[in-house]
Short mmCIF file of C-alpha atoms (C1' of nucleotides) in Angstrom, two decimals:
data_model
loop_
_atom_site.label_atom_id
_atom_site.label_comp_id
_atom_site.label_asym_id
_atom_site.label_seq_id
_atom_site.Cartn_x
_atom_site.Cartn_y
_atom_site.Cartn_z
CA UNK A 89 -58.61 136.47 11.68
CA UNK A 90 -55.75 138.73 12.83
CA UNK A 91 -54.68 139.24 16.38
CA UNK A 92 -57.21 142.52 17.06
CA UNK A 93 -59.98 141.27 15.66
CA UNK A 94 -59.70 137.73 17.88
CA UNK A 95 -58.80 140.45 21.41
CA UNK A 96 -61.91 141.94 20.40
CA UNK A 97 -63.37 138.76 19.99
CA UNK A 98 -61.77 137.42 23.36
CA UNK A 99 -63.27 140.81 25.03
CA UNK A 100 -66.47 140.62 24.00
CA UNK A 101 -66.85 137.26 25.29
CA UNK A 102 -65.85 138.51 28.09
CA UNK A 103 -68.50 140.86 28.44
CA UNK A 104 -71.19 138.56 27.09
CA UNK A 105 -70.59 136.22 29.58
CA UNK A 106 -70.48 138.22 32.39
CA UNK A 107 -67.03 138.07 32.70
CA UNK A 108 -64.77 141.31 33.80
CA UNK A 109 -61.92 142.51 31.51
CA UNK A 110 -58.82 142.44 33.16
CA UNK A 111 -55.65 143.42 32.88
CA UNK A 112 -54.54 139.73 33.64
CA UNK A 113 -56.61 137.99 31.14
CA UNK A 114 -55.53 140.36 28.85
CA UNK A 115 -51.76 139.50 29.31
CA UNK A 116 -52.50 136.22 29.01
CA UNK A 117 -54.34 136.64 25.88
CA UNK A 118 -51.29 138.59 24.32
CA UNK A 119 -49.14 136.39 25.73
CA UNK A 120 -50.84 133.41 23.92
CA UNK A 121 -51.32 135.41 20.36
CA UNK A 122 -48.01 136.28 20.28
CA UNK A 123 -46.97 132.41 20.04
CA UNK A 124 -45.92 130.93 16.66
CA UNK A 125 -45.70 127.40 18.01
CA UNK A 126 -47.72 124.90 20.59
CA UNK A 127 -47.28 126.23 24.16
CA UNK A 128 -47.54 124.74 27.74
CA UNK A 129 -49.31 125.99 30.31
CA UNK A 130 -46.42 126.76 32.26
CA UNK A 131 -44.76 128.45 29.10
CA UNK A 132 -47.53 130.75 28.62
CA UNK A 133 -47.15 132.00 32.87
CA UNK A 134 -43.79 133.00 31.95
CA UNK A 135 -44.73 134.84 28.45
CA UNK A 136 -47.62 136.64 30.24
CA UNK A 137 -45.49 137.57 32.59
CA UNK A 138 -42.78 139.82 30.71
CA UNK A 139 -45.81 141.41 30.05
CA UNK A 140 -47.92 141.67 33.33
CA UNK A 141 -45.67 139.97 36.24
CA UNK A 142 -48.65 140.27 38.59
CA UNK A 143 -50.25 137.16 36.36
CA UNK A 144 -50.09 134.17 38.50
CA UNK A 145 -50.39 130.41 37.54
CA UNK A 146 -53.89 130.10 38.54
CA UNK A 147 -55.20 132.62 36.72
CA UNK A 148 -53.34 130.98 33.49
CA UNK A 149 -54.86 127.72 34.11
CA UNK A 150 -58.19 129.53 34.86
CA UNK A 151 -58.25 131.64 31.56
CA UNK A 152 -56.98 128.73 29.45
CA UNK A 153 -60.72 127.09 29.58
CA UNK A 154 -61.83 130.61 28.38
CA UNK A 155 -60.33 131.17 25.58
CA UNK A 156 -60.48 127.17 24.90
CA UNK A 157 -64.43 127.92 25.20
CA UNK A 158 -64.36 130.97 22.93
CA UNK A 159 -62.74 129.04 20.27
CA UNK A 160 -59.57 131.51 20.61
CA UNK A 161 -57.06 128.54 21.82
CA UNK A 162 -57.05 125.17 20.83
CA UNK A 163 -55.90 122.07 22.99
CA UNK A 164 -53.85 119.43 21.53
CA UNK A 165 -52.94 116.28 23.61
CA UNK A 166 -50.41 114.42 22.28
CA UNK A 167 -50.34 111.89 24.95
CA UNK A 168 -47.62 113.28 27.23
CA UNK A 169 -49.61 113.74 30.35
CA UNK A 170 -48.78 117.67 29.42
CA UNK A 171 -51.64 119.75 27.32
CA UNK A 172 -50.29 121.87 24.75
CA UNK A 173 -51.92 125.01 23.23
CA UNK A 174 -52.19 127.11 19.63
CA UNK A 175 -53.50 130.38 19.16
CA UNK A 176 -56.59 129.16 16.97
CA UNK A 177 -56.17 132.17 14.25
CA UNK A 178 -58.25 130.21 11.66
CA UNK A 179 -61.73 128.27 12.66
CA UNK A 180 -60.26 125.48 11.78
CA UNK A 181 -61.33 121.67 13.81
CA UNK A 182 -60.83 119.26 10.96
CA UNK A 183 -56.82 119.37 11.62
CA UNK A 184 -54.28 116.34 11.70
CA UNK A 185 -51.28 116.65 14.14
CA UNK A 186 -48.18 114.93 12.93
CA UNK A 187 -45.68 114.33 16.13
CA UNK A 188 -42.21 113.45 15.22
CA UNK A 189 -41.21 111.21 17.98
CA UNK A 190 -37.50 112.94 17.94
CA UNK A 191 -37.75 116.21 18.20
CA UNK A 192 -41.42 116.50 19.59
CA UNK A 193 -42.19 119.03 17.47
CA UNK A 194 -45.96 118.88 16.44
CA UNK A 195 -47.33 119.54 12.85
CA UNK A 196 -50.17 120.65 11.65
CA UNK A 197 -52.04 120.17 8.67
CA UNK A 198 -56.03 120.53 7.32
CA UNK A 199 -57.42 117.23 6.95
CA UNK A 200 -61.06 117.89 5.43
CA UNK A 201 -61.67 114.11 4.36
CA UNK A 202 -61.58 113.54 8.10
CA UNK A 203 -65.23 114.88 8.34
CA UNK A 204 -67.01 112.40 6.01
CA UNK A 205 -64.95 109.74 8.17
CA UNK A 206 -66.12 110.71 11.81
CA UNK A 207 -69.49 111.35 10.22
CA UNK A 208 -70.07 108.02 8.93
CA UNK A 209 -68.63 105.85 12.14
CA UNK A 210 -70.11 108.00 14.61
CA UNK A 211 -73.97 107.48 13.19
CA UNK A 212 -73.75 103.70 13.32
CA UNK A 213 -73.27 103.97 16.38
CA UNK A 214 -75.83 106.37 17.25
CA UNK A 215 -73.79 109.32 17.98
CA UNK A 216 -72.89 112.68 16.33
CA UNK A 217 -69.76 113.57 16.02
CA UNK A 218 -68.61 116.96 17.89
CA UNK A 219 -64.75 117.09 17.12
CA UNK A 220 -62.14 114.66 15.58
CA UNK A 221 -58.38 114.54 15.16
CA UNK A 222 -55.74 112.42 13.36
CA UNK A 223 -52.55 112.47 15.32
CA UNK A 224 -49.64 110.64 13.83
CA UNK A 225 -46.25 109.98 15.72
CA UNK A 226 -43.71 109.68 13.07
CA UNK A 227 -40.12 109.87 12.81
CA UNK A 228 -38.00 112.82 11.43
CA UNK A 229 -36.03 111.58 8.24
CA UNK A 230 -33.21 113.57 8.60
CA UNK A 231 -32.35 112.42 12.48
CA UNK A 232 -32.77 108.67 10.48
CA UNK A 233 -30.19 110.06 7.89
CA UNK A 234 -27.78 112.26 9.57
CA UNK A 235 -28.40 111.23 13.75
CA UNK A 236 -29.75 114.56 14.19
CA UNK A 237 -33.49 116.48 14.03
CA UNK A 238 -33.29 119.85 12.07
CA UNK A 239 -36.40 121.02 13.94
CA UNK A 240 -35.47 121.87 17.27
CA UNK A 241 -36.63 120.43 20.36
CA UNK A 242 -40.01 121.90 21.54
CA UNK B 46 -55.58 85.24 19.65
CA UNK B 47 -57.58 83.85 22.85
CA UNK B 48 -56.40 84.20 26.47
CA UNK B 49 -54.27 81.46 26.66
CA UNK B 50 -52.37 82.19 24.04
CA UNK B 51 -52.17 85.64 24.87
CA UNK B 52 -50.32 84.05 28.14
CA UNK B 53 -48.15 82.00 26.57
CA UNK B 54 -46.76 85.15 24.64
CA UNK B 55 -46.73 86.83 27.62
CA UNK B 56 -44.29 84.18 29.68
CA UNK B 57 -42.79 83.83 26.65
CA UNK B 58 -42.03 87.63 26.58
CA UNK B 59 -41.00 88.05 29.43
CA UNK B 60 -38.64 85.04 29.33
CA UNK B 61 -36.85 86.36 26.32
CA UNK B 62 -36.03 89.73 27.80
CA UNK B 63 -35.00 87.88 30.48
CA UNK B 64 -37.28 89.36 32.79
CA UNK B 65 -38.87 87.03 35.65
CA UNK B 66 -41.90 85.30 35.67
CA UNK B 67 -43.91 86.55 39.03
CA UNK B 68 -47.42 86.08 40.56
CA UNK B 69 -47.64 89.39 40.32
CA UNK B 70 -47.29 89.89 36.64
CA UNK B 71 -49.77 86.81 36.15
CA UNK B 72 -52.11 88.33 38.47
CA UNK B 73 -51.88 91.64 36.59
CA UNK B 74 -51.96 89.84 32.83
CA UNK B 75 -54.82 88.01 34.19
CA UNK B 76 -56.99 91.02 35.16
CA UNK B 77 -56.03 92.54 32.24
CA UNK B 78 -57.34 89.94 30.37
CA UNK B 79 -60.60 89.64 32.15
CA UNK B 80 -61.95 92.72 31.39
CA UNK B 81 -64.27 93.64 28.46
CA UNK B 82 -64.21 96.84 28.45
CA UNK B 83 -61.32 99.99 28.77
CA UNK B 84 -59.56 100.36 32.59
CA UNK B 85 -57.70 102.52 34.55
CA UNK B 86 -54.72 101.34 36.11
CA UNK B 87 -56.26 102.30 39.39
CA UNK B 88 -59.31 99.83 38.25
CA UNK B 89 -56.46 97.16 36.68
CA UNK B 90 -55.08 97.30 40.68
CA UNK B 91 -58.58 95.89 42.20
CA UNK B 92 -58.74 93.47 39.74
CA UNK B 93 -55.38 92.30 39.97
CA UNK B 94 -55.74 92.43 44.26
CA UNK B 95 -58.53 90.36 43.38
CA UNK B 96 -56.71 87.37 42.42
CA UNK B 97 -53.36 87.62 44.44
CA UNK B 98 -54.18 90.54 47.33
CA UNK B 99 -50.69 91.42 47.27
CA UNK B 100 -50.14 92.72 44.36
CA UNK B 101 -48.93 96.49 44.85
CA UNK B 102 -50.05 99.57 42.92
CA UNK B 103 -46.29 100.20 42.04
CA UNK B 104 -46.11 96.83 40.44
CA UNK B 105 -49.33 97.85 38.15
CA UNK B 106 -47.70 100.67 36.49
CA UNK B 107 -44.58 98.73 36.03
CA UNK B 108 -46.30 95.91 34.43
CA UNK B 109 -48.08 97.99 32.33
CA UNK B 110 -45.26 98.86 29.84
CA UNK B 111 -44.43 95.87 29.76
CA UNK B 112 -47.39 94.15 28.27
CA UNK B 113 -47.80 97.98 26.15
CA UNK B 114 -44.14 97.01 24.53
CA UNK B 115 -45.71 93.25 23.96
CA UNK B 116 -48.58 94.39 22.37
CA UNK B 117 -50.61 92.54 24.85
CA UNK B 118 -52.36 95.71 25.89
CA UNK B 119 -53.13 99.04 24.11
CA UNK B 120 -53.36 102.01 26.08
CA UNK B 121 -55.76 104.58 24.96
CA UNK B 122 -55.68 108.43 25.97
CA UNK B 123 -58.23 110.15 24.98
CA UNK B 124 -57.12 113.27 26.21
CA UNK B 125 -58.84 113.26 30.37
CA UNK B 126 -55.31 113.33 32.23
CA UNK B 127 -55.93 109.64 32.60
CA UNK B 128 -55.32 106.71 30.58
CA UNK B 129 -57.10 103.64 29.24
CA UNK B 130 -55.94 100.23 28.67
CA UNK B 131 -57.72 97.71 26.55
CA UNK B 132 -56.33 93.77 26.34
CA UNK B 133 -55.13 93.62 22.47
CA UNK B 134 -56.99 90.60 21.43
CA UNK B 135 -56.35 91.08 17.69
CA UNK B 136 -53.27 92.72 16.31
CA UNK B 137 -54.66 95.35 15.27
CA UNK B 138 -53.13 98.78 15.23
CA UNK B 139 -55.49 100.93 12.78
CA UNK B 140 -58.35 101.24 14.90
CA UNK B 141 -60.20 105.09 15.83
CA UNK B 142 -61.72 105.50 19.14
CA UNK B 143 -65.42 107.38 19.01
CA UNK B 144 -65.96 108.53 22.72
CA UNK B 145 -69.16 109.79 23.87
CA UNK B 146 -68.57 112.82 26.03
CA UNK B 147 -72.04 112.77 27.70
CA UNK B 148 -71.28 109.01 29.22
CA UNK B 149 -67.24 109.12 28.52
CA UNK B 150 -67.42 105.42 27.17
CA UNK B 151 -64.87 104.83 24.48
CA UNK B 152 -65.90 102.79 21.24
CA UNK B 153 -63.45 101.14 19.12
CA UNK B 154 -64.17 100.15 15.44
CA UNK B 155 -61.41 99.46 12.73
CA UNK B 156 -60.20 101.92 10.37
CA UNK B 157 -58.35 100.68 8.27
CA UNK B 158 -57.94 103.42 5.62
CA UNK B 159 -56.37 105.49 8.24
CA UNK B 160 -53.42 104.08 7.07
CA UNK B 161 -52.74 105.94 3.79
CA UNK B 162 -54.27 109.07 6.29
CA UNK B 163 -51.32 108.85 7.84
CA UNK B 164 -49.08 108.26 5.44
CA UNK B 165 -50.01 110.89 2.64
CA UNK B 166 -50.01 113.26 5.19
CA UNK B 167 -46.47 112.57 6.81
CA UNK B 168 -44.89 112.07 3.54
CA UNK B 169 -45.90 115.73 2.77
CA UNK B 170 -43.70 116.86 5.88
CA UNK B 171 -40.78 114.27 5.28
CA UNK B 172 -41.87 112.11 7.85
CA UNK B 173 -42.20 108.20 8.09
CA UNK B 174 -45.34 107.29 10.07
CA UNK B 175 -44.92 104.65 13.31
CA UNK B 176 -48.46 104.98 14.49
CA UNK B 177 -51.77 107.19 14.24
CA UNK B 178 -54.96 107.28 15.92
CA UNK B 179 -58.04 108.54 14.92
CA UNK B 180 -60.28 109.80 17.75
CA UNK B 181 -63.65 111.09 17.42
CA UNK B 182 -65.81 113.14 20.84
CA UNK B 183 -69.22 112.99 20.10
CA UNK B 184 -72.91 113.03 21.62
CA UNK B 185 -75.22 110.68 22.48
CA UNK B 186 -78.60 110.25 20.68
CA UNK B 187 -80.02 109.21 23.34
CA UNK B 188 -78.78 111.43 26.13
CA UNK B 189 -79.83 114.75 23.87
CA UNK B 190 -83.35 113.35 23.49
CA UNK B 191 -84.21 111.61 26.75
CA UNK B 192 -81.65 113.68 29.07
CA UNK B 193 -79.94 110.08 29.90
CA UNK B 194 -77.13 108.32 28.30
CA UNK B 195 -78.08 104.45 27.65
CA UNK B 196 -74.51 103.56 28.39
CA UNK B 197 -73.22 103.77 31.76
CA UNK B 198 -70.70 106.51 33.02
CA UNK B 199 -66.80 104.52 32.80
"C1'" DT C 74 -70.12 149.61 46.35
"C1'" DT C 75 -70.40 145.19 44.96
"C1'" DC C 76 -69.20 140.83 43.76
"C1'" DG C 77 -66.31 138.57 40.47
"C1'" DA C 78 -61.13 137.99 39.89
"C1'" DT C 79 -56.72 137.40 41.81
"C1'" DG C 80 -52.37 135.54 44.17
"C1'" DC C 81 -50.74 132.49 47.22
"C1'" DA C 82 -50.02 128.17 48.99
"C1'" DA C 83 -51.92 123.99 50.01
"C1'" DA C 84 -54.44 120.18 48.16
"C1'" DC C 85 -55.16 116.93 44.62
"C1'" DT C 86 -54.61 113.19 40.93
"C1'" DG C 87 -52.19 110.05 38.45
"C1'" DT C 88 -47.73 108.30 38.13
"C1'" DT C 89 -42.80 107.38 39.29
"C1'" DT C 90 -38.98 106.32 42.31
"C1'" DG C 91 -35.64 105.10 46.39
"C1'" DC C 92 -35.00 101.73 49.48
"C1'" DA C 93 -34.76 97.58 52.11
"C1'" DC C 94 -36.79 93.12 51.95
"C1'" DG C 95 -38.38 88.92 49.57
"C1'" DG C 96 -38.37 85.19 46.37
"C1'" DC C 97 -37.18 83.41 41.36
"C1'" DT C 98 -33.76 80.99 38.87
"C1'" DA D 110 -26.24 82.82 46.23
"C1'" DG D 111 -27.21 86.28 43.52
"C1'" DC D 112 -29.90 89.71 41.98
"C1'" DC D 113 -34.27 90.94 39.94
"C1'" DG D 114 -38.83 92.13 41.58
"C1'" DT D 115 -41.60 93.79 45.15
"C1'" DG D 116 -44.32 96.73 48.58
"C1'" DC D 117 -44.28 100.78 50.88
"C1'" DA D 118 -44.23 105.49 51.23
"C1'" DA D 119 -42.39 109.55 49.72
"C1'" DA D 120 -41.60 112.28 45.69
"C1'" DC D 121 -43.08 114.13 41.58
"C1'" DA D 122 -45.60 116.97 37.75
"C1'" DG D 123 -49.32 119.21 36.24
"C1'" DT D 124 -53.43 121.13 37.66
"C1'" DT D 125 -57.12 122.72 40.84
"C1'" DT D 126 -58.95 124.96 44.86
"C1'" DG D 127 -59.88 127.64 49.49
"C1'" DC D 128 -59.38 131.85 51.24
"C1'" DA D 129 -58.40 136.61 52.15
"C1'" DT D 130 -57.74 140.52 49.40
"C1'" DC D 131 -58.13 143.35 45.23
"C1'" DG D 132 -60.26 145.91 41.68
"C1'" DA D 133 -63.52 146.35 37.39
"C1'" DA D 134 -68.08 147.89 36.51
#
DNA sequence: TTCGATGCAAACTGTTTGCACGGCT
DNA sequence: AGCCGTGCAAACAGTTTGCATCGAA
C-alpha cells in the first residue's frame, strides 16, 4: 500500500467515524508516512511540525491512537518506558522485532510460524489469540568485533 | 529452587557484590517471594510495609534491580507503561507471556522452541541473541460469551 | 451554526535522584 | 569510624486532560 492510498485510507476513517479532517491530523499523518525508521512520539511533534507548526503535542498523542486504530501505525514497545511507532505500509501483525542492545536500533522481520505458536498456547488456555510478537534483544557483532555499532544510534 | 534457597542466593548475592545485607532488602525479597501471582512495584511496597512498615518506596525500586540482575525476579512488560515482576522460581528464561486484554492477567507457560526463534532470526541480521520474549494479547472465552471475565482484573 | 478539534498549561503516573540522617560491618 | 543504605520529597519523563477558543462540515 503506497502512501496515497493509506491518506485516503486514514481520511476515510476519518469520515466514517465521525471524525473531521483536519489540517493537523493531516500533518501528522505526513509527518508519520514520511518516516523510514521507528519514531517517538515526541519525534513525530517535531516532523509534523516543519510541516504544520500550529500541530501541538496533544493533538500528536491524540491522533497516534487513530491511526494505531486504523491499522495505519503500529506500536512497538521495546521495554524502554518510551513507545515507538512505524508507518504500517504492509498489513502485516505476525512481525519479530530484533533490538540490538548497542545501538538500539530495532529490526524487523516477518515471522509467519509465530501464528501456529500463539494459536496453539492461547486455546489451552481458553483464549484466542488477538496479536503476538517476538522481540529479541541481541547484540550487534560488529560493536563485539571492532568496539563500535555500524547502525547508528536511534 | 524453594524460598529458602532463593534467600540464601540472595544474601549470598548481595554479599559478593559487596552490597549490605538490610531489613529492608529482606523485607522486600520476602514480599517478593510471597506472592503468586505478577506485581507492581507499587503493590511489592504494601507487601514489603507489611512486614517491616518502614520500608520506603525509594528502597523498592532500588531493590528491584538488584534481585532483576540476580535472577531472583523477572520483570515482565507487557507493554501498559507499567511493569510486572514475577519471583523466578525456576531458571527459566524461554518462557512467552499470553495476556488476556479483557481481565489484563498475564499467563506464563514455557516455550522452549523460542530459542532457535530467536536465534535463526538474529543470525539472519548478524546478531547474537541475549534474550527474547514471546508475548501473546488475546480474549477471553469466557468474557466474549458471558460478558464477564472468570479471572479477576490485576 | 454547530459541535468536534485544537493549543496551552497544568495534572498525572510511574520512576529516579539529591540530600541529610541512620545503622551495618 | 567509616561509609553504604535509607526515607523523604522534589525532580523527572512521557503522556493525558480541562478549558477556552477555533474551525470543518
Amino acid at each position: 500500500m503506497n502512501n496515497e492510498a493509506s491518506r485516503d485510507k486514514f481520511k476515510s476513517y476519518l469520515s466514517t467515524k465521525g471524525l473531521r479532517v483536519t489540517n493537523q491530523r493531516l500533518a501528522i499523518f505526513e509527518a508519520a508516512f514520511a518516516q523510514k525508521e521507528h519514531f517517538t512520539a515526541e519525534e513525530l511533534l517535531d516532523f509534523a511540525r516543519d510541516i504544520d507548526d500550529s500541530v501541538s503535542r496533544a493533538t500528536v498523542y491524540r491522533t497516534l491512537p487513530i491511526m494505531i486504530e486504523s491499522s495505519l501505525v503500529r506500536e512497538v514497545d521495546i521495554g524502554k518506558n518510551l513507545k515507538y511507532y512505524l508507518p504500517n505500509t504492509d498489513n502485516n501483525t505476525q512481525v519479530a522485532q530484533i533490538i540490538c542492545t548497542d545501538c538500539d536500533k530495532i529490526f524487523e522481520i516477518n515471522a509467519p510460524f509465530m501464528e501456529w505458536y500463539g494459536n496453539s498456547v492461547s486455546t489451552k488456555l481458553g483464549l484466542t489469540p488477538v496479536s503476538q510478537r517476538l522481540q529479541v534483544n541481541a547484540h550487534c557483532n560488529s560493536f563485539r568485533q571492532h568496539g563500535t555499532c555500524k547502525n547508528r544510534p536511534h
